[in-house]
Coordinates of C-alpha atoms in Angstrom, one line a residue:
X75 CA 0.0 0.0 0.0
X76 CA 2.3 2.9 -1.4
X77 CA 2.3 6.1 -4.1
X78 CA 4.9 6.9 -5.8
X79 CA 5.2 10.1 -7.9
X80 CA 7.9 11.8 -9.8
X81 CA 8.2 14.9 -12.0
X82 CA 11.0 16.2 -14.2
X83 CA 11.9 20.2 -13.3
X84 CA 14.9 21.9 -14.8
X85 CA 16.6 21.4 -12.1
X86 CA 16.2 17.8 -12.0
X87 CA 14.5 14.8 -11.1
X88 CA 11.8 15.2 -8.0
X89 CA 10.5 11.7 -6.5
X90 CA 8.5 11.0 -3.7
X91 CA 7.0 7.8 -1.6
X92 CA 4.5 7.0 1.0
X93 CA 5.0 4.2 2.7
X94 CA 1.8 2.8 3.9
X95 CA 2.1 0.1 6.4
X96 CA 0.3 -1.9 9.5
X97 CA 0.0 1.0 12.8
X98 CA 1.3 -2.5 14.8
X99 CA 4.3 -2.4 12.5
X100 CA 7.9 -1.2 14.2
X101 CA 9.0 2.0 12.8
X102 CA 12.0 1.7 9.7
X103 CA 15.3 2.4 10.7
X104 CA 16.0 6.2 9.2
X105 CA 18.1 6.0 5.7
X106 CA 22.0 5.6 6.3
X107 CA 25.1 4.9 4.0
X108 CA 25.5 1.8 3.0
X109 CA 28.1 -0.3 0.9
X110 CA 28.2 -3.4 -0.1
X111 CA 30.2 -4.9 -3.0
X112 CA 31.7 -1.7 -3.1
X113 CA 29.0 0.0 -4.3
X114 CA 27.6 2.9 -2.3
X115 CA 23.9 3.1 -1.6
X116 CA 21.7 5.3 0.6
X117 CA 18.2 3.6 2.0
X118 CA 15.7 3.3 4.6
X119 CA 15.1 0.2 6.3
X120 CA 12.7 -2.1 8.0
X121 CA 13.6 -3.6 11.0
X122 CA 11.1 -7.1 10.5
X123 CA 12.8 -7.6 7.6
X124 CA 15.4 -6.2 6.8
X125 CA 14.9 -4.8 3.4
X126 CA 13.8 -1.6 2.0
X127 CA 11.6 0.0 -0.3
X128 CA 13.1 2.7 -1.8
X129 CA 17.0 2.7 -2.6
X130 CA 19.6 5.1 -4.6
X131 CA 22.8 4.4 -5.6
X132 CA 26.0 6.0 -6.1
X133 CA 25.6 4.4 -9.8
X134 CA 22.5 6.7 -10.7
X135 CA 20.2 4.2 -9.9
X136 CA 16.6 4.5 -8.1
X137 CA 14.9 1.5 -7.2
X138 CA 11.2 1.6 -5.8
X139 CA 9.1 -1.5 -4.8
X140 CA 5.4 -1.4 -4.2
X141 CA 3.2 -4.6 -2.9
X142 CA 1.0 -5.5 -5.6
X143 CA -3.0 -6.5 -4.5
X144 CA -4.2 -6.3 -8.1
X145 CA -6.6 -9.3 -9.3
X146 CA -4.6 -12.1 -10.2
X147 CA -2.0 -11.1 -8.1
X148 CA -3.2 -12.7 -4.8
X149 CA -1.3 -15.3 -3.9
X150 CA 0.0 -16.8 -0.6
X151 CA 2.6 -15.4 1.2
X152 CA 3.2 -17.1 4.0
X153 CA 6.9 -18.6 3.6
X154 CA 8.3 -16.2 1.1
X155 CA 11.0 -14.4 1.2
X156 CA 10.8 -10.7 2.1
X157 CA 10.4 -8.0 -0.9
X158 CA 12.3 -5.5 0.3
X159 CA 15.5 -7.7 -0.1
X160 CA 15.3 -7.5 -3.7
X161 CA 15.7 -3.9 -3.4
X162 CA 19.2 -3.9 -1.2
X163 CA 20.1 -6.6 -3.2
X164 CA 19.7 -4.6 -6.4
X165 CA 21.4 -1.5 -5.2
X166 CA 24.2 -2.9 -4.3
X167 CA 25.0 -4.7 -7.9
X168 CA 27.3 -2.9 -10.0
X169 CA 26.5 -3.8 -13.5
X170 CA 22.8 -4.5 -15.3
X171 CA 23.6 -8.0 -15.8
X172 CA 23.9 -9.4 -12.3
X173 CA 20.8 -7.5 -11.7
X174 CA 19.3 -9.0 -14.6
X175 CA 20.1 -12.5 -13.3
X176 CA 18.5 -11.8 -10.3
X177 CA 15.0 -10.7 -12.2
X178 CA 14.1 -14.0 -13.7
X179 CA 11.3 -15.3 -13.1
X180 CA 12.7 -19.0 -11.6
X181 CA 14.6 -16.5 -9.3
X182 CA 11.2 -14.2 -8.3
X183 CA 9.4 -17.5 -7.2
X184 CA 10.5 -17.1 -3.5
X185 CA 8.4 -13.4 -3.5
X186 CA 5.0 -12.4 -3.3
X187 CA 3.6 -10.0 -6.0
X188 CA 5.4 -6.5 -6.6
X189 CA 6.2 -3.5 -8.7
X190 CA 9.8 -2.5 -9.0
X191 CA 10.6 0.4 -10.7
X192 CA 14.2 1.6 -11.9
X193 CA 14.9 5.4 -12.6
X194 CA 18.1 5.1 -14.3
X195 CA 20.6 8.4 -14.4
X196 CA 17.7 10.6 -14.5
X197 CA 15.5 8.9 -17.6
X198 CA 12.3 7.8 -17.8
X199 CA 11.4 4.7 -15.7
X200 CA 11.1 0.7 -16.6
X201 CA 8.8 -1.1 -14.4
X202 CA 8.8 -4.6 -13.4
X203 CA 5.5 -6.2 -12.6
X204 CA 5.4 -9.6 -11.3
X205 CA 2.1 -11.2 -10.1
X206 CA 2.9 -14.3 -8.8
X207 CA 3.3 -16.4 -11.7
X208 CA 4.9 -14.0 -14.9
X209 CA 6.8 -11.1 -15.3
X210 CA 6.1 -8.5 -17.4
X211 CA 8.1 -5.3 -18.1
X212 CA 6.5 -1.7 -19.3
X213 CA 8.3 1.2 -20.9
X214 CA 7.0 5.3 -20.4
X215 CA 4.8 4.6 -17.6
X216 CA 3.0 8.0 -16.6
X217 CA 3.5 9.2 -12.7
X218 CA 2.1 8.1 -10.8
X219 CA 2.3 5.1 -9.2
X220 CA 0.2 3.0 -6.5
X221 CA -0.8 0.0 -5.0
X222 CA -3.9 -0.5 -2.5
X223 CA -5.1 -3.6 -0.1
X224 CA -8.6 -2.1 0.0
X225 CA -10.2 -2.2 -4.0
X226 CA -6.8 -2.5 -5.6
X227 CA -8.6 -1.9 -8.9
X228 CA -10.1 1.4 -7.8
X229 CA -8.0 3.4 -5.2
X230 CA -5.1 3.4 -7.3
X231 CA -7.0 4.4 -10.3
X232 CA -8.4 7.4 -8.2
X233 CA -5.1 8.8 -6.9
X234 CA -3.8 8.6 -10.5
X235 CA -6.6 11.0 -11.7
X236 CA -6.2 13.4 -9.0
X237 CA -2.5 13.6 -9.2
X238 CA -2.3 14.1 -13.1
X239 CA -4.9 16.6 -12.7
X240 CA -3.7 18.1 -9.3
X241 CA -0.3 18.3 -10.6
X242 CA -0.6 20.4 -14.4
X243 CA -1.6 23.5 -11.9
X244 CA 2.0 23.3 -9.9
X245 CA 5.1 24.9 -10.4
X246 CA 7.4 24.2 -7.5
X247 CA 8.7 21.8 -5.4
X248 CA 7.5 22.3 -2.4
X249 CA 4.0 22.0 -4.3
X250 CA 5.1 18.5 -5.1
X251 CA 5.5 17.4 -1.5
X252 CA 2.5 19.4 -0.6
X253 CA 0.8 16.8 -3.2
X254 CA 2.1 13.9 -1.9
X255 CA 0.8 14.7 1.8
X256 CA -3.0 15.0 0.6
X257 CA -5.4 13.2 2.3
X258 CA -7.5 13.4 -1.2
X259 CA -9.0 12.4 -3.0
X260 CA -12.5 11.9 -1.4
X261 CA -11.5 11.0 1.8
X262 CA -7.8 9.7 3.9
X263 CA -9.4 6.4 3.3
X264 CA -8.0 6.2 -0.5
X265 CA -6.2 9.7 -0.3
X266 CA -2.3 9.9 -1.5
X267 CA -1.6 10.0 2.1
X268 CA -3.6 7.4 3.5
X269 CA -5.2 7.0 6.6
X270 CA -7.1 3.8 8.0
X271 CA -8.3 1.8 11.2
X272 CA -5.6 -0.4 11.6
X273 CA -2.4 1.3 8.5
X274 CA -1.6 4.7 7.1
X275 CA 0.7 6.5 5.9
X276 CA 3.9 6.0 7.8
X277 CA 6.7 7.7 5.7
X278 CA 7.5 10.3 3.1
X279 CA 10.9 10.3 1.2
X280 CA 11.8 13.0 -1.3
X281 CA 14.4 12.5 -3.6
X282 CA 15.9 15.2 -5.9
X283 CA 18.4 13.8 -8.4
X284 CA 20.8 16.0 -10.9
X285 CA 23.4 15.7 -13.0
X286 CA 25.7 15.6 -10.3
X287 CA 24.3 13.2 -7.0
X288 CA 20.9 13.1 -5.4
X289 CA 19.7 15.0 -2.1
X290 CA 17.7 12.1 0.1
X291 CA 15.1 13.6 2.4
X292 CA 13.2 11.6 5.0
X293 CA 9.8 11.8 7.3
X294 CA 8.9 9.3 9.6
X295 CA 5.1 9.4 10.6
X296 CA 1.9 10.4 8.8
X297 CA 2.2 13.6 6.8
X298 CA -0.7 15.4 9.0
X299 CA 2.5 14.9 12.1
X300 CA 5.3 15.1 9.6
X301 CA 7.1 18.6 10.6
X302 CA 8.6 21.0 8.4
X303 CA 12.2 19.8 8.0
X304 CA 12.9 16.5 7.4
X305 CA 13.8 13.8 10.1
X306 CA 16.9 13.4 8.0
X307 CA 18.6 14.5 4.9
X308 CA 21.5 12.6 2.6
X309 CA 23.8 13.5 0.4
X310 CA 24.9 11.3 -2.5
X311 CA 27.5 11.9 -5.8
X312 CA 27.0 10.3 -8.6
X313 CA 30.4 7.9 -9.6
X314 CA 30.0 9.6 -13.1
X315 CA 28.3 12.9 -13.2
X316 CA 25.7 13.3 -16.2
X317 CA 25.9 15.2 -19.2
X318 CA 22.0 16.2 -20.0
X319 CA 22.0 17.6 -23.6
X320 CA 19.2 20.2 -24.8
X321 CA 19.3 20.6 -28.4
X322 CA 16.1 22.6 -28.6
X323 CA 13.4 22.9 -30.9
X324 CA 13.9 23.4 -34.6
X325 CA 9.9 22.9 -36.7
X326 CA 10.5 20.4 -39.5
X327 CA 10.1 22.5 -43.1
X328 CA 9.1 19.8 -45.4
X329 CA 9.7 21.6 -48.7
X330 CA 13.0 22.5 -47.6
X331 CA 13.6 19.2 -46.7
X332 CA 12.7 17.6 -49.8
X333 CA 14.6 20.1 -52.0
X334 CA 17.6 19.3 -50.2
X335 CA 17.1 15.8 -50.6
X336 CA 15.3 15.3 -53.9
X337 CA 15.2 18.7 -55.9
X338 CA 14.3 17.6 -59.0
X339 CA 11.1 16.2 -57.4
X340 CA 10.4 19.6 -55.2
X341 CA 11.2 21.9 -58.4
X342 CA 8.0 20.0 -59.9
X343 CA 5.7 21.2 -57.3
X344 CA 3.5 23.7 -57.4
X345 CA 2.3 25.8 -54.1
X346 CA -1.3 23.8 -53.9
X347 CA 0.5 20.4 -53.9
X348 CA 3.0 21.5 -50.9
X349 CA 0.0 22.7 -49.2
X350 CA -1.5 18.9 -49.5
X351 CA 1.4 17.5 -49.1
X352 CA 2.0 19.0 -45.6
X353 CA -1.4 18.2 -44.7
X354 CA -0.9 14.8 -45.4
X355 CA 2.3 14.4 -43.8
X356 CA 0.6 16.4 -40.8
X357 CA 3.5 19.0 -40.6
X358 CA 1.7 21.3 -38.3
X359 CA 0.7 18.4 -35.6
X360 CA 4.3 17.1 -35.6
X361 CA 5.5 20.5 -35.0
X362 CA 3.1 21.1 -32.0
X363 CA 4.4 18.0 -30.9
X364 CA 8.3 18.3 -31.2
X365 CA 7.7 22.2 -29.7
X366 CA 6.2 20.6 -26.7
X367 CA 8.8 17.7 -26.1
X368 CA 11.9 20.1 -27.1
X369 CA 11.7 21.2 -23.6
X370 CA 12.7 17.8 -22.1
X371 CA 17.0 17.0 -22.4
X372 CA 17.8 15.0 -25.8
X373 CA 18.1 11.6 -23.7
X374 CA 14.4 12.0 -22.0
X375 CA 12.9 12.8 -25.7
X376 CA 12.0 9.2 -26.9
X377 CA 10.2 8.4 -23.5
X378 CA 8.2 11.7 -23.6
X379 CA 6.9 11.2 -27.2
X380 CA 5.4 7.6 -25.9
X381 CA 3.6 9.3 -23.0
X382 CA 2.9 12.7 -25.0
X383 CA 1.4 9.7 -27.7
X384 CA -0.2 7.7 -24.5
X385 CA 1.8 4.5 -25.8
X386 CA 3.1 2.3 -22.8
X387 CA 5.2 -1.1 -24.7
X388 CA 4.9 -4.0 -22.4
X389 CA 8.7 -5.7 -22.9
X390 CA 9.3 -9.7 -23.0
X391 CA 13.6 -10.4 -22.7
X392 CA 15.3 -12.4 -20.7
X393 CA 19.3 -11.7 -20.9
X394 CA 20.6 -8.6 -22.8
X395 CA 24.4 -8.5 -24.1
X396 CA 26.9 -7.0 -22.5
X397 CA 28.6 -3.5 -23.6
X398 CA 31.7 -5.1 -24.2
X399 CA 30.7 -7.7 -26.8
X400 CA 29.5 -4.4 -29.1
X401 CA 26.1 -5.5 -29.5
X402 CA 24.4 -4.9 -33.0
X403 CA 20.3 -5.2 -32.8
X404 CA 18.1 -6.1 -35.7
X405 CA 14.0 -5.1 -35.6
X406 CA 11.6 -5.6 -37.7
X407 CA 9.4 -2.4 -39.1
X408 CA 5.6 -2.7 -38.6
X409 CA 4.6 0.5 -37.9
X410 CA 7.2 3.3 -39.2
X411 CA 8.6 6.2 -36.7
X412 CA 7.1 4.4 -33.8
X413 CA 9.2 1.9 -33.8
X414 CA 12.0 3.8 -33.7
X415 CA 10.8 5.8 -30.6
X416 CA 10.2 2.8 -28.6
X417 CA 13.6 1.2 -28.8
X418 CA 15.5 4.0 -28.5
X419 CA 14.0 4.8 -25.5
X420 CA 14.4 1.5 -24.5
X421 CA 17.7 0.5 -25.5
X422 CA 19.9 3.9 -24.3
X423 CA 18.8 3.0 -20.8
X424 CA 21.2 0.3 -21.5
X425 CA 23.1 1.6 -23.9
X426 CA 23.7 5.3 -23.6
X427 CA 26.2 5.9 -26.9
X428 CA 23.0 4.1 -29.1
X429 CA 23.8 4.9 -32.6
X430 CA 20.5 3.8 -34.9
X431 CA 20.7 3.1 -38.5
X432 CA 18.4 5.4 -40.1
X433 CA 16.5 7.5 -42.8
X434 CA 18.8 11.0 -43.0
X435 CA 15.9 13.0 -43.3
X436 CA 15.0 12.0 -39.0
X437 CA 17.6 14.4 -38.5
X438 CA 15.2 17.2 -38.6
X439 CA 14.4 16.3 -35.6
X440 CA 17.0 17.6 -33.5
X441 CA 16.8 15.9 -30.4
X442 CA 17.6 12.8 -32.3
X443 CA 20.3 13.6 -34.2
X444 CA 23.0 12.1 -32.1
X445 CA 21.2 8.6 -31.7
X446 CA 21.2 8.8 -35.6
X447 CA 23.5 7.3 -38.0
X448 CA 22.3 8.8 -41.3
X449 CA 21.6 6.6 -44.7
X450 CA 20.1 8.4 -47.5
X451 CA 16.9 6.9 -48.3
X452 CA 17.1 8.4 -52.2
X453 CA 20.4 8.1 -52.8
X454 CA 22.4 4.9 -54.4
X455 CA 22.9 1.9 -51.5
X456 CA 26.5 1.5 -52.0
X457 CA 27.1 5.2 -51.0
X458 CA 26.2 4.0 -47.8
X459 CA 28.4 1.0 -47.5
X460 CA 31.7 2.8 -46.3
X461 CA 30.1 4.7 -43.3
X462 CA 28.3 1.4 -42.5
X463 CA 31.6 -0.3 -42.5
X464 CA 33.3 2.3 -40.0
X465 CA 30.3 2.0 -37.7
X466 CA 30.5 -1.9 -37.1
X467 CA 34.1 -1.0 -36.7
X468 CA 33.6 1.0 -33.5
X469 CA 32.5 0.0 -30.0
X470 CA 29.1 1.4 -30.2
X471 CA 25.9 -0.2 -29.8
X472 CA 24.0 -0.7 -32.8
X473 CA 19.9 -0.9 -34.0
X474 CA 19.3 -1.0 -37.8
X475 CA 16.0 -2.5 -39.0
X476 CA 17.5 -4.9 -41.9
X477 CA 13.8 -4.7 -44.0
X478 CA 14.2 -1.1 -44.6
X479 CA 10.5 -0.1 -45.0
X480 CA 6.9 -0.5 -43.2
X481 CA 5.5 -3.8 -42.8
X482 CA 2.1 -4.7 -44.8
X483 CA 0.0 -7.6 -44.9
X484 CA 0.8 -10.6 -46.9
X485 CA -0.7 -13.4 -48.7
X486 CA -0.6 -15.3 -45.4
X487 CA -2.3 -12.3 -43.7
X488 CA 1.0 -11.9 -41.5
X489 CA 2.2 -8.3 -41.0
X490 CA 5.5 -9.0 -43.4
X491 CA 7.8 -6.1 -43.8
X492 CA 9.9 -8.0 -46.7
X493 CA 13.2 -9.1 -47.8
X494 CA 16.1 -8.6 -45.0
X495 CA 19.1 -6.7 -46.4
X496 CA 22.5 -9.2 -45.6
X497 CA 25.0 -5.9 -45.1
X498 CA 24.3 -5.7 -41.3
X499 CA 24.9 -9.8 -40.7
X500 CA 27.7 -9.8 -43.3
X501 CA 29.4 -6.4 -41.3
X502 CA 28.3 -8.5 -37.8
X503 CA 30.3 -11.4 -38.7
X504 CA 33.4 -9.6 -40.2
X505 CA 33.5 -7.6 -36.9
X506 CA 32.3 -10.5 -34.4
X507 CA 30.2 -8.7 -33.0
X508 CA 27.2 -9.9 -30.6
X509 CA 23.5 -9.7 -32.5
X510 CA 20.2 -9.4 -30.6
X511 CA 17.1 -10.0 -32.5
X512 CA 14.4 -8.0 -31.2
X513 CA 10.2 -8.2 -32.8
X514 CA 7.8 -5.6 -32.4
X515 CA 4.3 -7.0 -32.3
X516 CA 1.9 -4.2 -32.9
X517 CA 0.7 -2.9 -36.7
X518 CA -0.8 0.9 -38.5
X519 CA -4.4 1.5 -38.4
X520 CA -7.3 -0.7 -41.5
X521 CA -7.1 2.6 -43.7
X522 CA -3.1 2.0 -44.0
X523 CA -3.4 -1.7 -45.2
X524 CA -6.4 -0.6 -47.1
X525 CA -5.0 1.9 -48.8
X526 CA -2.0 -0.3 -49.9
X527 CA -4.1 -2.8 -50.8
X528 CA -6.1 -0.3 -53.1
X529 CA -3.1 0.7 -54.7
X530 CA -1.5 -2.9 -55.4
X531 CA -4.8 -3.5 -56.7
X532 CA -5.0 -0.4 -59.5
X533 CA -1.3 -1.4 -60.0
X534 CA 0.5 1.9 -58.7
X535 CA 3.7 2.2 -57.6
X536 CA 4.0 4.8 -55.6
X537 CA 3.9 3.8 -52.1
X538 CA 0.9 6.1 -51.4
X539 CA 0.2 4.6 -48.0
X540 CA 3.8 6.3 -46.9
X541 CA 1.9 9.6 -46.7
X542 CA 0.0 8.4 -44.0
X543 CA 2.7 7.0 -41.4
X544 CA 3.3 10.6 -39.8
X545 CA -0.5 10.1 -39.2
X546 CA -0.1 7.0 -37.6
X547 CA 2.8 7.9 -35.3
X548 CA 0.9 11.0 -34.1
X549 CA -2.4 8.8 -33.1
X550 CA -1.1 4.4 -32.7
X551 CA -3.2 2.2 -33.5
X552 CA -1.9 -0.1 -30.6
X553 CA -1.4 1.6 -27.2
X554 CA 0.2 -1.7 -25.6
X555 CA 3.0 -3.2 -28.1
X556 CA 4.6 -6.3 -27.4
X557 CA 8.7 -6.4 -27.7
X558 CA 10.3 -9.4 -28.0
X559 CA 14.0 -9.4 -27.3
X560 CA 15.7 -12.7 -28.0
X561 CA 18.5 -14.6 -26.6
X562 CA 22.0 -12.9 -27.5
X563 CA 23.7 -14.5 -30.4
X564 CA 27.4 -14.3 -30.9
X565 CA 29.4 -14.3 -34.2
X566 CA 30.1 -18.7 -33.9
X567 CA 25.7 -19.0 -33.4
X568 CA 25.7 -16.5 -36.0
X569 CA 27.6 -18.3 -38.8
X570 CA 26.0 -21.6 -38.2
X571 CA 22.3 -20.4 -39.1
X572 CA 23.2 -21.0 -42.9
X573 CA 25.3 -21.1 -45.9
X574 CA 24.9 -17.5 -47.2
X575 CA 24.4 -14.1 -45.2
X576 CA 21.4 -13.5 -47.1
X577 CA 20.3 -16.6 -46.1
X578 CA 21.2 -16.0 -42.4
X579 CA 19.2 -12.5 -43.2
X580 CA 16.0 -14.5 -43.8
X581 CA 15.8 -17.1 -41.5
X582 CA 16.2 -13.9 -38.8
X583 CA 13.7 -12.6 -39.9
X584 CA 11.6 -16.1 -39.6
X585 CA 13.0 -16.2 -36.2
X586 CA 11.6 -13.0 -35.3
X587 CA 7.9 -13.6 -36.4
X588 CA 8.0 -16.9 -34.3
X589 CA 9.5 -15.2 -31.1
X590 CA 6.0 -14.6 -29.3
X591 CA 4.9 -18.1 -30.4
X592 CA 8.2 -19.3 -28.9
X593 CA 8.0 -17.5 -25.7
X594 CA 4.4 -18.8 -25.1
X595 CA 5.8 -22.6 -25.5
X596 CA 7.9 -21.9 -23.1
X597 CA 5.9 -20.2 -20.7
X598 CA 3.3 -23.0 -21.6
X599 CA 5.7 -25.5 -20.7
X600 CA 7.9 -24.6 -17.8
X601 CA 5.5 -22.7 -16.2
X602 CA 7.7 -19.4 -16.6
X603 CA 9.8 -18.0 -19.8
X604 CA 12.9 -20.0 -20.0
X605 CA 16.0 -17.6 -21.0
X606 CA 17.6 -20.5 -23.2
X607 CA 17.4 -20.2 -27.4
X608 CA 14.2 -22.2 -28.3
X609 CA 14.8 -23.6 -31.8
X610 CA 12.5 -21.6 -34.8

């Protein structure tokens, strides 16, 4: 029974959470120092148990946990092992893949239901839900967030709607913690600070995170005793100190664009057809948008577009490669700039130095432009070749989506977004370097499949559907994709899949249609996802 909230300022990230808990329960020890594995953490802790809820790290790490009571999620607890030891366990690991190891879902058996939620060096958050039996992870969830004993389904629902509404009216931070404290809405009964017969409210922290360490504020007691300054306050420095980057907004000029990229096309056009071509393309929406999301740092500006666009991808992985084996991902393309937007904003939690393979006219959108590695879309392929080469060269973490354009329906019905280009498996292999396949399940909205199919039908061409996919960004027609992120593959796993690269291209891609089929056999059959390669 807890609320977490959290709002980006200028100045930095501001999180807060009540801790509600049993009145009978022993007060938590006040947050101290702590190291372990020599990494330095600050946390609260509970003297029952021994574990924590709420933990930050001298890595940039925030971890939160919150009892889930949601249906489905009810399950026995007597016997398990205390939740709150995943959290000092967690912030005390030093690199993503022990922690990884430890959030399998063999591993998770031993604990009752939970959220956990990870603020990593001041981006958005990726939340681990695990009910019991599966574990499921979401990307751009929306503060805030709660968890209730009394009509889970409702009570969190309620303080949702009155913070997001409470919230667009306040412009400092003591209005945030002023927020937190409210016995609304209705009633203390369900209020952000709760109140009840036998629990309530029994904590508050405040954490402000910046670029260079986090200031860790604690109140014991319900907020309507809390006093004014805090029963203790924490210093902690980051290892690394972060470099936020605010590139600003620049509005996207489509007939400039196009007569720097195709100007033989744009001298043909007369002022009526730009006027419907920037309607189609809806330039005036996309600028509203960017405008509005400019104002966040570069590295925050994927995450915001999938809340700004209300898109919240639930994640299926099990092990992610390491930095050091310079991993290369391949995607498939089902829905056009979407896709994009959700793994980089998944990925560069990871993998901050992300470089993606992409269209050069993105980089009119200047928040992206140093995730971008530019291939022109109208130019001649092998032009591209040499830059591609120098890229899977370096160290740095790769995405390129091997199909090259927007998936449409095929013969079979299957969302099919065609032929696999070889050059990135050919460039993997020549560099050994690690390859992650990764599938997007989600798809564009009837009128874009209709309208290609109207045009295969009168035999035309020109991809007239195309004009529509700035549409279909700006309003999905899947709120909850599925990602599917397979089992690493290194360059030996790599070379065995066939004879020829383009081969090896193809049967990828196969791979990568059959991944949530695969994942369901093994959930099916072991009762949880198994993080071994499933043959497909």
């Amino acid at each position: 029974m807890c609320t977490l909230s959290w709002q980006y300022r200028e100045d930095g990230l501001h999180l807060l959470f009540n801790r509600d808990e049993q009145i009978q329960r022993p007060a938590a020890l006040l947050p101290e120092r702590y190291q372990e594995n020599g990494v330095t953490a600050l946390m609260p802790l509970d003297p029952v148990a021994g574990g924590s809820w709420l933990a930050v790290n001298e890595l940039g790490q925030v971890w939160c946990l919150l009892n889930d009571y949601t249906k489905g999620s009810r399950v026995a607890t007597a016997g398990l092992s205390s939740r709150g030891m995943l959290i000092k366990a967690l912030a005390h690991m030093s690199a993503r893949q022990q922690q990884d190891t430890l959030l399998q879902v063999d591993k998770l058996q031993a604990y009752a239901p939970f959220k956990l939620v990870l603020f990593q060096q001041l981006q958005e958050p990726i939340v681990w839900h695990w009910n019991g039996r599966s574990l499921t992870q979401h990307l751009a969830v929306r503060s805030p967030i709660s968890s209730s004993s009394k009509l889970p389904g409702v009570i969190p629902a309620l303080r949702r709607w009155y913070w997001r509404a409470k919230v667009k009216d306040i412009t400092t931070a003591a209005e945030l913690l002023t927020l937190q404290r409210s016995s609304k809405p209705i009633n203390a009964f369900c209020g952000l600070a709760m109140q009840r017969s036998t629990s309530q409210t029994v904590s508050t922290c405040y954490l402000h995170c910046d670029a260079n360490g986090v200031n860790f504020r604690y109140w014991h007691g319900h907020p309507n005793t809390q006093q004014l300054q805090p029963d203790t306050s924490l210093q902690l420095t980051w290892t690394t100190a972060l470099h936020l980057q605010h590139s600003g907004y620049r509005p996207i000029d489509l007939p400039q664009l196009a007569k720097s990229a195709v100007p033989a096309f744009a001298a043909r056009l007369r002022p009526w057809q730009w006027y419907g071509l920037q309607h189609c393309l809806a330039q005036r929406q996309l600028n509203q948008a960017l405008q509005q999301l400019s104002a966040q740092p570069d590295q925050r500006f994927c995450d915001s577009a999938l809340q700004y666009l209300r898109v919240e991808p639930q994640l299926v992985a099990c092990r992610w490669p390491s930095a050091e084996s310079r991993p290369v991902f391949v995607a498939n393309h089902p829905t056009g700039g979407l896709d994009g937007l959700m793994l980089i904003a998944l990925l560069q939690k990871r993998y901050p130095n992300l470089q993606v393979v992409a269209n050069d006219l993105l980089q009119a959108i200047v928040p992206l432009q140093a995730n971008i590695l530019p291939v022109s879309v109208f130019g001649k392929p092998a032009a591209a070749v040499p830059q591609l080469t120098a890229a899977f060269a370096s160290g740095q973490p790769l995405l390129i989506f091997p199909a090259g354009r927007t998936a449409r329906f095929n013969a079979q019905h299957q969302l099919d977004d065609g032929v696999w280009a070889k050059l990135a498996i050919t460039l993997c292999r020549r560099e050994q370097r690690s390859l992650t396949l990764i599938h997007i399940d989600s798809r564009n909205s009837r009128l874009f499949y209709a309208l290609a199919a109207l045009r295969l039908w009168f035999g035309i061409k020109t991809n007239l559907e195309m004009l529509l996919l700035s549409r279909e960004m700006l309003k999905p027609a899947v709120k909850h994709p599925k990602i599917f992120v397979d089992v690493p593959m290194h360059p030996v796993e790599l070379d065995a899949l066939a004879d020829t690269d383009w081969q090896r291209a193809q049967r990828l891609k196969r791979r990568g249609m059959q991944l949530p089929i695969l994942y369901k056999e093994q959930q099916d059959a072991a009762g949880y996802t198994s993080c071994g390669r499933s043959r497909g």
